[in-house]
Amino acid sequence: MKRLPAFVVGHVLGAMVVGAVIGSFLELKAVVNLALLLGANAAINALICWWWPGFNAAWWKLWPMATFISPLMIAAALFTVDQWDCVVGTKRGWDCLLAGFGPLAMEACLPSPLVGLAARWWVRRRSRG
């Protein structure tokens, strides 16, 4: 049986830890749900990165793909663009109640690709020496 690439393991586990940390500010149900949501997002993102540029690609190709082509990142960016007037503060009121979730979701997607790249680097470093 083939082993999962270190990038995938680091990316998914890193996303689950980020989701658990964010959820820990709310309640236990949020810890589980956010960890699973971000972990599933990272797994889908890993499938996209497997297709292109591949897990053995240079970090400067893999990192932007793993960061910005994430399904949650794209959805959050589109939501933020849709709510741009609320985000910058030119519009206020009840319509802007959830406008902060877009930037928060984008921030939640940032650390896990770096964890995946660090895991890949660590495995390669250990296999050399």
mmCIF file with all atom_site columns, C-alpha atoms in Angstrom:
data_model
loop_
_atom_site.group_PDB
_atom_site.id
_atom_site.type_symbol
_atom_site.label_atom_id
_atom_site.label_alt_id
_atom_site.label_comp_id
_atom_site.label_asym_id
_atom_site.label_entity_id
_atom_site.label_seq_id
_atom_site.pdbx_PDB_ins_code
_atom_site.Cartn_x
_atom_site.Cartn_y
_atom_site.Cartn_z
_atom_site.occupancy
_atom_site.B_iso_or_equiv
_atom_site.pdbx_formal_charge
_atom_site.auth_seq_id
_atom_site.auth_comp_id
_atom_site.auth_asym_id
_atom_site.auth_atom_id
_atom_site.pdbx_PDB_model_num
ATOM 1   C CA . MET A 1 1   ? 0.000   0.000  0.000   1.00 0.00 ? 1   MET A CA 1
ATOM 2   C CA . LYS A 1 2   ? 1.317   3.454  -0.919  1.00 0.00 ? 2   LYS A CA 1
ATOM 3   C CA . ARG A 1 3   ? 1.852   6.021  1.771   1.00 0.00 ? 3   ARG A CA 1
ATOM 4   C CA . LEU A 1 4   ? 0.346   9.474  1.609   1.00 0.00 ? 4   LEU A CA 1
ATOM 5   C CA . PRO A 1 5   ? 2.780   12.229 0.647   1.00 0.00 ? 5   PRO A CA 1
ATOM 6   C CA . ALA A 1 6   ? 4.074   14.281 3.555   1.00 0.00 ? 6   ALA A CA 1
ATOM 7   C CA . PHE A 1 7   ? 2.630   17.443 2.044   1.00 0.00 ? 7   PHE A CA 1
ATOM 8   C CA . VAL A 1 8   ? -0.894  16.001 2.104   1.00 0.00 ? 8   VAL A CA 1
ATOM 9   C CA . VAL A 1 9   ? -0.620  14.762 5.683   1.00 0.00 ? 9   VAL A CA 1
ATOM 10  C CA . GLY A 1 10  ? 0.815   18.062 6.896   1.00 0.00 ? 10  GLY A CA 1
ATOM 11  C CA . HIS A 1 11  ? -1.700  20.123 4.946   1.00 0.00 ? 11  HIS A CA 1
ATOM 12  C CA . VAL A 1 12  ? -4.762  18.215 6.182   1.00 0.00 ? 12  VAL A CA 1
ATOM 13  C CA . LEU A 1 13  ? -3.603  17.861 9.787   1.00 0.00 ? 13  LEU A CA 1
ATOM 14  C CA . GLY A 1 14  ? -2.512  21.504 9.860   1.00 0.00 ? 14  GLY A CA 1
ATOM 15  C CA . ALA A 1 15  ? -5.944  22.561 8.629   1.00 0.00 ? 15  ALA A CA 1
ATOM 16  C CA . MET A 1 16  ? -7.649  20.423 11.258  1.00 0.00 ? 16  MET A CA 1
ATOM 17  C CA . VAL A 1 17  ? -5.530  21.960 14.017  1.00 0.00 ? 17  VAL A CA 1
ATOM 18  C CA . VAL A 1 18  ? -6.311  25.477 12.767  1.00 0.00 ? 18  VAL A CA 1
ATOM 19  C CA . GLY A 1 19  ? -10.031 24.629 12.722  1.00 0.00 ? 19  GLY A CA 1
ATOM 20  C CA . ALA A 1 20  ? -9.851  23.200 16.228  1.00 0.00 ? 20  ALA A CA 1
ATOM 21  C CA . VAL A 1 21  ? -8.041  26.276 17.541  1.00 0.00 ? 21  VAL A CA 1
ATOM 22  C CA . ILE A 1 22  ? -10.576 28.635 15.971  1.00 0.00 ? 22  ILE A CA 1
ATOM 23  C CA . GLY A 1 23  ? -13.450 26.530 17.276  1.00 0.00 ? 23  GLY A CA 1
ATOM 24  C CA . SER A 1 24  ? -11.972 26.410 20.762  1.00 0.00 ? 24  SER A CA 1
ATOM 25  C CA . PHE A 1 25  ? -12.971 30.042 21.202  1.00 0.00 ? 25  PHE A CA 1
ATOM 26  C CA . LEU A 1 26  ? -16.616 29.004 20.830  1.00 0.00 ? 26  LEU A CA 1
ATOM 27  C CA . GLU A 1 27  ? -17.628 25.510 22.017  1.00 0.00 ? 27  GLU A CA 1
ATOM 28  C CA . LEU A 1 28  ? -16.895 21.799 21.561  1.00 0.00 ? 28  LEU A CA 1
ATOM 29  C CA . LYS A 1 29  ? -19.291 21.423 18.630  1.00 0.00 ? 29  LYS A CA 1
ATOM 30  C CA . ALA A 1 30  ? -17.490 24.257 16.830  1.00 0.00 ? 30  ALA A CA 1
ATOM 31  C CA . VAL A 1 31  ? -14.120 22.595 17.475  1.00 0.00 ? 31  VAL A CA 1
ATOM 32  C CA . VAL A 1 32  ? -15.252 19.396 15.780  1.00 0.00 ? 32  VAL A CA 1
ATOM 33  C CA . ASN A 1 33  ? -17.150 21.060 12.947  1.00 0.00 ? 33  ASN A CA 1
ATOM 34  C CA . LEU A 1 34  ? -14.461 23.581 12.042  1.00 0.00 ? 34  LEU A CA 1
ATOM 35  C CA . ALA A 1 35  ? -11.717 20.959 12.241  1.00 0.00 ? 35  ALA A CA 1
ATOM 36  C CA . LEU A 1 36  ? -13.675 18.683 9.895   1.00 0.00 ? 36  LEU A CA 1
ATOM 37  C CA . LEU A 1 37  ? -14.609 21.540 7.554   1.00 0.00 ? 37  LEU A CA 1
ATOM 38  C CA . LEU A 1 38  ? -11.056 22.812 7.190   1.00 0.00 ? 38  LEU A CA 1
ATOM 39  C CA . GLY A 1 39  ? -9.689  19.258 6.981   1.00 0.00 ? 39  GLY A CA 1
ATOM 40  C CA . ALA A 1 40  ? -12.109 18.380 4.162   1.00 0.00 ? 40  ALA A CA 1
ATOM 41  C CA . ASN A 1 41  ? -11.229 21.629 2.410   1.00 0.00 ? 41  ASN A CA 1
ATOM 42  C CA . ALA A 1 42  ? -7.519  20.775 2.646   1.00 0.00 ? 42  ALA A CA 1
ATOM 43  C CA . ALA A 1 43  ? -8.151  17.255 1.326   1.00 0.00 ? 43  ALA A CA 1
ATOM 44  C CA . ILE A 1 44  ? -10.005 18.631 -1.705  1.00 0.00 ? 44  ILE A CA 1
ATOM 45  C CA . ASN A 1 45  ? -7.237  21.163 -2.159  1.00 0.00 ? 45  ASN A CA 1
ATOM 46  C CA . ALA A 1 46  ? -4.649  18.365 -2.020  1.00 0.00 ? 46  ALA A CA 1
ATOM 47  C CA . LEU A 1 47  ? -6.466  16.584 -4.850  1.00 0.00 ? 47  LEU A CA 1
ATOM 48  C CA . ILE A 1 48  ? -6.272  19.777 -6.907  1.00 0.00 ? 48  ILE A CA 1
ATOM 49  C CA . CYS A 1 49  ? -2.552  20.131 -6.125  1.00 0.00 ? 49  CYS A CA 1
ATOM 50  C CA . TRP A 1 50  ? -1.995  16.480 -7.050  1.00 0.00 ? 50  TRP A CA 1
ATOM 51  C CA . TRP A 1 51  ? -3.386  17.228 -10.487 1.00 0.00 ? 51  TRP A CA 1
ATOM 52  C CA . TRP A 1 52  ? -1.236  20.352 -10.901 1.00 0.00 ? 52  TRP A CA 1
ATOM 53  C CA . PRO A 1 53  ? 1.569   21.163 -9.988  1.00 0.00 ? 53  PRO A CA 1
ATOM 54  C CA . GLY A 1 54  ? 2.104   17.832 -8.210  1.00 0.00 ? 54  GLY A CA 1
ATOM 55  C CA . PHE A 1 55  ? 3.326   17.173 -4.694  1.00 0.00 ? 55  PHE A CA 1
ATOM 56  C CA . ASN A 1 56  ? 6.988   17.169 -5.705  1.00 0.00 ? 56  ASN A CA 1
ATOM 57  C CA . ALA A 1 57  ? 6.825   20.561 -7.428  1.00 0.00 ? 57  ALA A CA 1
ATOM 58  C CA . ALA A 1 58  ? 8.959   23.452 -6.283  1.00 0.00 ? 58  ALA A CA 1
ATOM 59  C CA . TRP A 1 59  ? 7.593   25.249 -3.241  1.00 0.00 ? 59  TRP A CA 1
ATOM 60  C CA . TRP A 1 60  ? 7.020   28.453 -5.205  1.00 0.00 ? 60  TRP A CA 1
ATOM 61  C CA . LYS A 1 61  ? 4.595   26.570 -7.480  1.00 0.00 ? 61  LYS A CA 1
ATOM 62  C CA . LEU A 1 62  ? 2.945   24.416 -4.833  1.00 0.00 ? 62  LEU A CA 1
ATOM 63  C CA . TRP A 1 63  ? 2.413   27.057 -2.147  1.00 0.00 ? 63  TRP A CA 1
ATOM 64  C CA . PRO A 1 64  ? 0.337   29.542 -4.209  1.00 0.00 ? 64  PRO A CA 1
ATOM 65  C CA . MET A 1 65  ? -1.727  26.718 -5.677  1.00 0.00 ? 65  MET A CA 1
ATOM 66  C CA . ALA A 1 66  ? -2.367  25.180 -2.259  1.00 0.00 ? 66  ALA A CA 1
ATOM 67  C CA . THR A 1 67  ? -3.176  28.546 -0.714  1.00 0.00 ? 67  THR A CA 1
ATOM 68  C CA . PHE A 1 68  ? -5.267  30.401 -3.245  1.00 0.00 ? 68  PHE A CA 1
ATOM 69  C CA . ILE A 1 69  ? -7.033  27.613 -5.172  1.00 0.00 ? 69  ILE A CA 1
ATOM 70  C CA . SER A 1 70  ? -8.608  26.197 -2.038  1.00 0.00 ? 70  SER A CA 1
ATOM 71  C CA . PRO A 1 71  ? -12.411 25.894 -2.396  1.00 0.00 ? 71  PRO A CA 1
ATOM 72  C CA . LEU A 1 72  ? -12.987 27.694 0.904   1.00 0.00 ? 72  LEU A CA 1
ATOM 73  C CA . MET A 1 73  ? -10.526 30.455 -0.033  1.00 0.00 ? 73  MET A CA 1
ATOM 74  C CA . ILE A 1 74  ? -12.297 31.031 -3.353  1.00 0.00 ? 74  ILE A CA 1
ATOM 75  C CA . ALA A 1 75  ? -15.737 31.071 -1.729  1.00 0.00 ? 75  ALA A CA 1
ATOM 76  C CA . ALA A 1 76  ? -14.552 33.432 1.013   1.00 0.00 ? 76  ALA A CA 1
ATOM 77  C CA . ALA A 1 77  ? -12.894 35.751 -1.505  1.00 0.00 ? 77  ALA A CA 1
ATOM 78  C CA . LEU A 1 78  ? -16.066 35.883 -3.612  1.00 0.00 ? 78  LEU A CA 1
ATOM 79  C CA . PHE A 1 79  ? -18.158 36.552 -0.495  1.00 0.00 ? 79  PHE A CA 1
ATOM 80  C CA . THR A 1 80  ? -15.785 39.339 0.533   1.00 0.00 ? 80  THR A CA 1
ATOM 81  C CA . VAL A 1 81  ? -15.923 40.913 -2.923  1.00 0.00 ? 81  VAL A CA 1
ATOM 82  C CA . ASP A 1 82  ? -19.710 40.738 -2.791  1.00 0.00 ? 82  ASP A CA 1
ATOM 83  C CA . GLN A 1 83  ? -19.725 42.436 0.620   1.00 0.00 ? 83  GLN A CA 1
ATOM 84  C CA . TRP A 1 84  ? -16.895 44.872 -0.165  1.00 0.00 ? 84  TRP A CA 1
ATOM 85  C CA . ASP A 1 85  ? -18.789 47.968 0.986   1.00 0.00 ? 85  ASP A CA 1
ATOM 86  C CA . CYS A 1 86  ? -19.419 46.379 4.385   1.00 0.00 ? 86  CYS A CA 1
ATOM 87  C CA . VAL A 1 87  ? -15.811 45.214 4.725   1.00 0.00 ? 87  VAL A CA 1
ATOM 88  C CA . VAL A 1 88  ? -14.312 48.643 4.027   1.00 0.00 ? 88  VAL A CA 1
ATOM 89  C CA . GLY A 1 89  ? -16.908 50.387 6.198   1.00 0.00 ? 89  GLY A CA 1
ATOM 90  C CA . THR A 1 90  ? -18.833 52.491 3.675   1.00 0.00 ? 90  THR A CA 1
ATOM 91  C CA . LYS A 1 91  ? -22.036 50.565 4.415   1.00 0.00 ? 91  LYS A CA 1
ATOM 92  C CA . ARG A 1 92  ? -23.358 49.680 7.851   1.00 0.00 ? 92  ARG A CA 1
ATOM 93  C CA . GLY A 1 93  ? -26.368 47.994 9.334   1.00 0.00 ? 93  GLY A CA 1
ATOM 94  C CA . TRP A 1 94  ? -27.956 44.579 9.554   1.00 0.00 ? 94  TRP A CA 1
ATOM 95  C CA . ASP A 1 95  ? -26.968 43.744 5.992   1.00 0.00 ? 95  ASP A CA 1
ATOM 96  C CA . CYS A 1 96  ? -23.318 43.782 7.091   1.00 0.00 ? 96  CYS A CA 1
ATOM 97  C CA . LEU A 1 97  ? -23.751 41.446 10.060  1.00 0.00 ? 97  LEU A CA 1
ATOM 98  C CA . LEU A 1 98  ? -21.837 38.521 8.521   1.00 0.00 ? 98  LEU A CA 1
ATOM 99  C CA . ALA A 1 99  ? -19.414 40.483 6.318   1.00 0.00 ? 99  ALA A CA 1
ATOM 100 C CA . GLY A 1 100 ? -16.447 39.644 8.553   1.00 0.00 ? 100 GLY A CA 1
ATOM 101 C CA . PHE A 1 101 ? -16.705 35.910 7.903   1.00 0.00 ? 101 PHE A CA 1
ATOM 102 C CA . GLY A 1 102 ? -15.124 36.168 4.451   1.00 0.00 ? 102 GLY A CA 1
ATOM 103 C CA . PRO A 1 103 ? -11.786 37.580 5.636   1.00 0.00 ? 103 PRO A CA 1
ATOM 104 C CA . LEU A 1 104 ? -11.832 35.244 8.652   1.00 0.00 ? 104 LEU A CA 1
ATOM 105 C CA . ALA A 1 105 ? -12.291 32.199 6.396   1.00 0.00 ? 105 ALA A CA 1
ATOM 106 C CA . MET A 1 106 ? -9.453  33.389 4.152   1.00 0.00 ? 106 MET A CA 1
ATOM 107 C CA . GLU A 1 107 ? -7.187  33.744 7.180   1.00 0.00 ? 107 GLU A CA 1
ATOM 108 C CA . ALA A 1 108 ? -8.082  30.219 8.284   1.00 0.00 ? 108 ALA A CA 1
ATOM 109 C CA . CYS A 1 109 ? -6.872  28.846 4.928   1.00 0.00 ? 109 CYS A CA 1
ATOM 110 C CA . LEU A 1 110 ? -3.404  30.428 5.117   1.00 0.00 ? 110 LEU A CA 1
ATOM 111 C CA . PRO A 1 111 ? -1.392  28.330 7.644   1.00 0.00 ? 111 PRO A CA 1
ATOM 112 C CA . SER A 1 112 ? -2.117  24.762 6.502   1.00 0.00 ? 112 SER A CA 1
ATOM 113 C CA . PRO A 1 113 ? -0.215  24.821 3.164   1.00 0.00 ? 113 PRO A CA 1
ATOM 114 C CA . LEU A 1 114 ? 2.823   26.070 5.054   1.00 0.00 ? 114 LEU A CA 1
ATOM 115 C CA . VAL A 1 115 ? 2.501   23.156 7.474   1.00 0.00 ? 115 VAL A CA 1
ATOM 116 C CA . GLY A 1 116 ? 2.304   20.803 4.492   1.00 0.00 ? 116 GLY A CA 1
ATOM 117 C CA . LEU A 1 117 ? 5.439   22.311 2.944   1.00 0.00 ? 117 LEU A CA 1
ATOM 118 C CA . ALA A 1 118 ? 7.238   22.090 6.282   1.00 0.00 ? 118 ALA A CA 1
ATOM 119 C CA . ALA A 1 119 ? 6.264   18.414 6.591   1.00 0.00 ? 119 ALA A CA 1
ATOM 120 C CA . ARG A 1 120 ? 7.520   17.744 3.075   1.00 0.00 ? 120 ARG A CA 1
ATOM 121 C CA . TRP A 1 121 ? 10.804  19.527 3.842   1.00 0.00 ? 121 TRP A CA 1
ATOM 122 C CA . TRP A 1 122 ? 11.207  17.580 7.098   1.00 0.00 ? 122 TRP A CA 1
ATOM 123 C CA . VAL A 1 123 ? 10.677  14.197 5.432   1.00 0.00 ? 123 VAL A CA 1
ATOM 124 C CA . ARG A 1 124 ? 13.106  15.030 2.639   1.00 0.00 ? 124 ARG A CA 1
ATOM 125 C CA . ARG A 1 125 ? 15.688  16.263 5.133   1.00 0.00 ? 125 ARG A CA 1
ATOM 126 C CA . ARG A 1 126 ? 15.419  13.089 7.231   1.00 0.00 ? 126 ARG A CA 1
ATOM 127 C CA . SER A 1 127 ? 15.662  10.815 4.212   1.00 0.00 ? 127 SER A CA 1
ATOM 128 C CA . ARG A 1 128 ? 18.943  12.442 3.099   1.00 0.00 ? 128 ARG A CA 1
ATOM 129 C CA . GLY A 1 129 ? 20.747  12.098 6.388   1.00 0.00 ? 129 GLY A CA 1
#
